[in-house]
Amino acid sequence: LVPGVVIADLMAATCRRLTTPDQLGLRPTSLRAEGIVFHRVIRPGARVVIQARLASASADGLEASATVFSEGERCARGRLTFS
């Protein structure tokens, strides 16, 4: 099984790519993850698709949501805030 912390890290990495720090003048040093819910197990080697949506972005921080899919099924979702 893929540990939840690895899945959450994949979500955060994907959300970080929604904008570049240079666009905002932001160098995120902290991350807050809220409401992360795991729906299904992801097995090692499974193909994973992560859908990320930018909620807001400014020099103060970045807010986004992410949903993780594997084998066509939703496996996890949550909100992430970088500041």
Short mmCIF file of N, CA, C and O in Angstrom, two decimals:
data_model
loop_
_atom_site.label_atom_id
_atom_site.label_comp_id
_atom_site.label_asym_id
_atom_site.label_seq_id
_atom_site.Cartn_x
_atom_site.Cartn_y
_atom_site.Cartn_z
N LEU A 1 0.84 -1.19 0.00
CA LEU A 1 0.00 0.00 0.00
C LEU A 1 0.88 1.25 0.00
O LEU A 1 1.93 1.26 0.62
N VAL A 2 0.42 2.28 -0.67
CA VAL A 2 1.14 3.55 -0.67
C VAL A 2 0.69 4.34 0.56
O VAL A 2 -0.50 4.58 0.74
N PRO A 3 1.65 4.73 1.43
CA PRO A 3 1.28 5.46 2.66
C PRO A 3 0.60 6.80 2.37
O PRO A 3 0.91 7.47 1.38
N GLY A 4 -0.32 7.17 3.25
CA GLY A 4 -1.04 8.43 3.10
C GLY A 4 -0.14 9.64 3.02
O GLY A 4 -0.42 10.60 2.29
N VAL A 5 0.97 9.63 3.75
CA VAL A 5 1.88 10.78 3.74
C VAL A 5 2.50 10.94 2.35
O VAL A 5 2.74 12.06 1.90
N VAL A 6 2.74 9.84 1.65
CA VAL A 6 3.28 9.92 0.29
C VAL A 6 2.22 10.50 -0.66
O VAL A 6 2.51 11.34 -1.50
N ILE A 7 0.99 10.08 -0.49
CA ILE A 7 -0.10 10.60 -1.32
C ILE A 7 -0.28 12.09 -1.06
O ILE A 7 -0.43 12.88 -1.99
N ALA A 8 -0.25 12.51 0.20
CA ALA A 8 -0.39 13.92 0.54
C ALA A 8 0.78 14.73 -0.04
O ALA A 8 0.58 15.86 -0.52
N ASP A 9 1.97 14.17 -0.03
CA ASP A 9 3.13 14.86 -0.61
C ASP A 9 2.97 15.02 -2.13
O ASP A 9 3.31 16.07 -2.68
N LEU A 10 2.43 14.01 -2.79
CA LEU A 10 2.16 14.12 -4.23
C LEU A 10 1.14 15.22 -4.51
O LEU A 10 1.27 15.99 -5.47
N MET A 11 0.13 15.32 -3.66
CA MET A 11 -0.88 16.37 -3.80
C MET A 11 -0.23 17.74 -3.66
O MET A 11 -0.48 18.65 -4.46
N ALA A 12 0.62 17.90 -2.64
CA ALA A 12 1.29 19.18 -2.40
C ALA A 12 2.22 19.54 -3.56
O ALA A 12 2.24 20.68 -4.01
N ALA A 13 2.99 18.57 -4.04
CA ALA A 13 3.91 18.83 -5.15
C ALA A 13 3.16 19.27 -6.40
O ALA A 13 3.60 20.18 -7.12
N THR A 14 2.02 18.65 -6.65
CA THR A 14 1.22 19.02 -7.82
C THR A 14 0.66 20.43 -7.66
O THR A 14 0.71 21.23 -8.60
N CYS A 15 0.14 20.75 -6.49
CA CYS A 15 -0.42 22.09 -6.26
C CYS A 15 0.66 23.17 -6.36
O CYS A 15 0.39 24.26 -6.87
N ARG A 16 1.87 22.87 -5.90
CA ARG A 16 2.96 23.83 -5.99
C ARG A 16 3.26 24.21 -7.44
O ARG A 16 3.75 25.30 -7.71
N ARG A 17 2.99 23.31 -8.36
CA ARG A 17 3.29 23.56 -9.77
C ARG A 17 2.21 24.38 -10.48
O ARG A 17 2.35 24.68 -11.67
N LEU A 18 1.15 24.74 -9.80
CA LEU A 18 0.09 25.53 -10.42
C LEU A 18 0.56 26.93 -10.78
O LEU A 18 0.01 27.57 -11.66
N THR A 19 1.55 27.43 -10.07
CA THR A 19 2.13 28.73 -10.36
C THR A 19 3.58 28.69 -9.93
O THR A 19 3.97 27.87 -9.10
N THR A 20 4.38 29.55 -10.49
CA THR A 20 5.79 29.58 -10.09
C THR A 20 6.00 30.64 -9.02
O THR A 20 5.30 31.66 -9.00
N PRO A 21 6.95 30.43 -8.13
CA PRO A 21 7.22 31.43 -7.09
C PRO A 21 7.53 32.80 -7.67
O PRO A 21 7.16 33.82 -7.11
N ASP A 22 8.19 32.85 -8.83
CA ASP A 22 8.54 34.13 -9.44
C ASP A 22 7.30 34.92 -9.84
O ASP A 22 7.31 36.15 -9.79
N GLN A 23 6.24 34.23 -10.22
CA GLN A 23 5.01 34.93 -10.61
C GLN A 23 4.40 35.67 -9.42
O GLN A 23 3.79 36.71 -9.60
N LEU A 24 4.56 35.13 -8.24
CA LEU A 24 3.94 35.72 -7.05
C LEU A 24 4.91 36.43 -6.14
O LEU A 24 4.51 37.11 -5.21
N GLY A 25 6.21 36.23 -6.35
CA GLY A 25 7.19 36.73 -5.40
C GLY A 25 7.10 35.95 -4.10
O GLY A 25 7.39 36.45 -3.03
N LEU A 26 6.69 34.69 -4.19
CA LEU A 26 6.45 33.85 -3.01
C LEU A 26 7.44 32.71 -2.97
O LEU A 26 7.67 32.04 -3.96
N ARG A 27 8.01 32.48 -1.82
CA ARG A 27 8.86 31.31 -1.56
C ARG A 27 8.24 30.57 -0.38
O ARG A 27 8.55 30.85 0.77
N PRO A 28 7.33 29.65 -0.65
CA PRO A 28 6.60 28.97 0.44
C PRO A 28 7.54 28.26 1.40
O PRO A 28 8.46 27.56 0.99
N THR A 29 7.31 28.47 2.68
CA THR A 29 8.12 27.81 3.71
C THR A 29 7.27 26.91 4.60
O THR A 29 7.81 26.14 5.36
N SER A 30 5.96 27.04 4.50
CA SER A 30 5.10 26.18 5.31
C SER A 30 3.90 25.70 4.49
O SER A 30 3.49 26.33 3.52
N LEU A 31 3.39 24.57 4.91
CA LEU A 31 2.25 23.95 4.23
C LEU A 31 1.23 23.54 5.28
O LEU A 31 1.58 22.96 6.30
N ARG A 32 -0.03 23.86 5.00
CA ARG A 32 -1.12 23.40 5.86
C ARG A 32 -2.04 22.54 5.00
O ARG A 32 -2.51 22.98 3.95
N ALA A 33 -2.27 21.33 5.42
CA ALA A 33 -3.17 20.42 4.71
C ALA A 33 -4.44 20.28 5.53
O ALA A 33 -4.38 20.03 6.73
N GLU A 34 -5.57 20.49 4.88
CA GLU A 34 -6.86 20.43 5.58
C GLU A 34 -7.80 19.46 4.87
O GLU A 34 -7.82 19.38 3.65
N GLY A 35 -8.56 18.78 5.64
CA GLY A 35 -9.63 17.96 5.10
C GLY A 35 -9.17 16.88 4.14
O GLY A 35 -9.91 16.54 3.22
N ILE A 36 -7.97 16.37 4.31
CA ILE A 36 -7.53 15.29 3.43
C ILE A 36 -8.28 14.02 3.81
O ILE A 36 -8.28 13.60 4.96
N VAL A 37 -8.97 13.47 2.82
CA VAL A 37 -9.77 12.28 3.02
C VAL A 37 -9.27 11.21 2.05
O VAL A 37 -9.07 11.49 0.87
N PHE A 38 -9.06 10.02 2.57
CA PHE A 38 -8.61 8.90 1.74
C PHE A 38 -9.81 7.98 1.52
O PHE A 38 -10.43 7.52 2.46
N HIS A 39 -10.11 7.72 0.24
CA HIS A 39 -11.28 6.93 -0.12
C HIS A 39 -10.95 5.49 -0.49
O HIS A 39 -11.74 4.60 -0.22
N ARG A 40 -9.82 5.31 -1.14
CA ARG A 40 -9.43 3.98 -1.62
C ARG A 40 -7.93 3.77 -1.44
O ARG A 40 -7.17 4.72 -1.41
N VAL A 41 -7.54 2.52 -1.42
CA VAL A 41 -6.14 2.15 -1.31
C VAL A 41 -5.46 2.29 -2.68
O VAL A 41 -6.06 1.97 -3.70
N ILE A 42 -4.23 2.78 -2.67
CA ILE A 42 -3.42 2.82 -3.89
C ILE A 42 -2.29 1.81 -3.70
O ILE A 42 -1.57 1.84 -2.71
N ARG A 43 -2.14 0.94 -4.65
CA ARG A 43 -1.11 -0.09 -4.59
C ARG A 43 0.15 0.39 -5.32
O ARG A 43 0.05 1.10 -6.32
N PRO A 44 1.33 0.03 -4.82
CA PRO A 44 2.57 0.40 -5.51
C PRO A 44 2.54 -0.04 -6.97
O PRO A 44 2.05 -1.13 -7.29
N GLY A 45 3.00 0.83 -7.86
CA GLY A 45 3.01 0.54 -9.28
C GLY A 45 1.75 0.97 -10.02
O GLY A 45 1.73 0.98 -11.25
N ALA A 46 0.70 1.33 -9.28
CA ALA A 46 -0.55 1.76 -9.91
C ALA A 46 -0.35 3.14 -10.54
O ALA A 46 0.40 3.98 -10.03
N ARG A 47 -1.03 3.39 -11.64
CA ARG A 47 -0.99 4.71 -12.27
C ARG A 47 -1.86 5.66 -11.46
O ARG A 47 -2.99 5.32 -11.11
N VAL A 48 -1.30 6.84 -11.18
CA VAL A 48 -2.00 7.84 -10.37
C VAL A 48 -2.16 9.12 -11.19
O VAL A 48 -1.22 9.56 -11.85
N VAL A 49 -3.35 9.69 -11.14
CA VAL A 49 -3.63 10.97 -11.79
C VAL A 49 -4.04 11.94 -10.69
O VAL A 49 -4.90 11.61 -9.87
N ILE A 50 -3.43 13.12 -10.69
CA ILE A 50 -3.74 14.12 -9.67
C ILE A 50 -4.32 15.34 -10.37
O ILE A 50 -3.71 15.91 -11.26
N GLN A 51 -5.51 15.72 -9.94
CA GLN A 51 -6.19 16.89 -10.47
C GLN A 51 -6.09 17.99 -9.42
O GLN A 51 -6.52 17.80 -8.27
N ALA A 52 -5.49 19.13 -9.78
CA ALA A 52 -5.31 20.22 -8.82
C ALA A 52 -6.00 21.47 -9.35
O ALA A 52 -5.99 21.74 -10.55
N ARG A 53 -6.59 22.23 -8.43
CA ARG A 53 -7.27 23.48 -8.78
C ARG A 53 -6.76 24.59 -7.87
O ARG A 53 -6.73 24.44 -6.64
N LEU A 54 -6.42 25.69 -8.48
CA LEU A 54 -5.94 26.86 -7.76
C LEU A 54 -7.15 27.64 -7.25
O LEU A 54 -8.02 28.02 -8.03
N ALA A 55 -7.22 27.85 -5.94
CA ALA A 55 -8.32 28.63 -5.36
C ALA A 55 -7.94 30.11 -5.28
O ALA A 55 -8.74 30.99 -5.62
N SER A 56 -6.71 30.39 -4.84
CA SER A 56 -6.23 31.77 -4.79
C SER A 56 -4.71 31.76 -4.72
O SER A 56 -4.10 30.81 -4.23
N ALA A 57 -4.13 32.84 -5.21
CA ALA A 57 -2.67 32.98 -5.19
C ALA A 57 -2.32 34.44 -5.04
O ALA A 57 -2.89 35.30 -5.72
N SER A 58 -1.42 34.73 -4.13
CA SER A 58 -0.95 36.10 -3.92
C SER A 58 0.44 36.01 -3.32
O SER A 58 0.95 34.92 -3.05
N ALA A 59 1.05 37.15 -3.07
CA ALA A 59 2.37 37.17 -2.45
C ALA A 59 2.31 36.61 -1.03
O ALA A 59 3.33 36.21 -0.47
N ASP A 60 1.10 36.55 -0.44
CA ASP A 60 0.95 36.02 0.92
C ASP A 60 0.83 34.51 0.97
O ASP A 60 1.06 33.90 2.00
N GLY A 61 0.44 33.90 -0.14
CA GLY A 61 0.29 32.45 -0.11
C GLY A 61 -0.48 31.91 -1.30
O GLY A 61 -0.93 32.65 -2.17
N LEU A 62 -0.62 30.60 -1.28
CA LEU A 62 -1.28 29.88 -2.35
C LEU A 62 -2.27 28.91 -1.72
O LEU A 62 -1.91 28.18 -0.79
N GLU A 63 -3.50 28.91 -2.18
CA GLU A 63 -4.51 27.96 -1.71
C GLU A 63 -4.98 27.15 -2.90
O GLU A 63 -5.27 27.70 -3.96
N ALA A 64 -5.04 25.83 -2.71
CA ALA A 64 -5.43 24.94 -3.79
C ALA A 64 -6.13 23.71 -3.23
O ALA A 64 -6.06 23.44 -2.03
N SER A 65 -6.76 22.98 -4.12
CA SER A 65 -7.35 21.70 -3.75
C SER A 65 -6.83 20.65 -4.72
O SER A 65 -6.46 20.97 -5.85
N ALA A 66 -6.79 19.41 -4.26
CA ALA A 66 -6.29 18.34 -5.12
C ALA A 66 -7.14 17.09 -4.90
O ALA A 66 -7.62 16.83 -3.80
N THR A 67 -7.30 16.35 -5.99
CA THR A 67 -7.99 15.07 -5.95
C THR A 67 -7.09 14.05 -6.63
O THR A 67 -6.52 14.32 -7.69
N VAL A 68 -6.94 12.89 -6.00
CA VAL A 68 -6.08 11.83 -6.52
C VAL A 68 -6.95 10.69 -7.04
O VAL A 68 -7.86 10.23 -6.34
N PHE A 69 -6.66 10.25 -8.26
CA PHE A 69 -7.37 9.13 -8.87
C PHE A 69 -6.39 8.01 -9.19
O PHE A 69 -5.24 8.27 -9.52
N SER A 70 -6.84 6.79 -9.07
CA SER A 70 -6.06 5.62 -9.50
C SER A 70 -7.04 4.59 -10.04
O SER A 70 -8.08 4.35 -9.43
N GLU A 71 -6.68 4.01 -11.16
CA GLU A 71 -7.56 3.03 -11.81
C GLU A 71 -8.96 3.60 -12.05
O GLU A 71 -9.96 2.89 -11.94
N GLY A 72 -9.03 4.91 -12.34
CA GLY A 72 -10.31 5.55 -12.63
C GLY A 72 -11.18 5.85 -11.41
O GLY A 72 -12.28 6.35 -11.56
N GLU A 73 -10.68 5.56 -10.22
CA GLU A 73 -11.45 5.78 -8.99
C GLU A 73 -10.81 6.89 -8.15
O GLU A 73 -9.58 6.98 -8.07
N ARG A 74 -11.65 7.69 -7.50
CA ARG A 74 -11.12 8.73 -6.60
C ARG A 74 -10.55 8.05 -5.36
O ARG A 74 -11.22 7.23 -4.72
N CYS A 75 -9.32 8.40 -5.03
CA CYS A 75 -8.63 7.77 -3.90
C CYS A 75 -8.41 8.73 -2.73
O CYS A 75 -8.34 8.29 -1.59
N ALA A 76 -8.26 10.02 -3.02
CA ALA A 76 -8.02 10.99 -1.95
C ALA A 76 -8.37 12.38 -2.46
O ALA A 76 -8.37 12.63 -3.67
N ARG A 77 -8.64 13.27 -1.51
CA ARG A 77 -8.88 14.68 -1.86
C ARG A 77 -8.55 15.53 -0.65
O ARG A 77 -8.53 15.04 0.49
N GLY A 78 -8.29 16.81 -0.87
CA GLY A 78 -8.00 17.70 0.24
C GLY A 78 -7.65 19.11 -0.21
O GLY A 78 -7.54 19.37 -1.41
N ARG A 79 -7.51 20.00 0.76
CA ARG A 79 -7.15 21.40 0.52
C ARG A 79 -5.75 21.65 1.08
O ARG A 79 -5.41 21.15 2.16
N LEU A 80 -4.97 22.45 0.35
CA LEU A 80 -3.62 22.74 0.78
C LEU A 80 -3.38 24.25 0.72
O LEU A 80 -3.82 24.91 -0.23
N THR A 81 -2.69 24.77 1.72
CA THR A 81 -2.36 26.18 1.78
C THR A 81 -0.85 26.31 1.98
O THR A 81 -0.30 25.72 2.91
N PHE A 82 -0.21 27.08 1.12
CA PHE A 82 1.24 27.34 1.23
C PHE A 82 1.41 28.80 1.65
O PHE A 82 0.74 29.67 1.14
N SER A 83 2.32 29.02 2.56
CA SER A 83 2.62 30.42 2.94
C SER A 83 4.08 30.56 3.28
O SER A 83 4.81 29.60 3.37
#
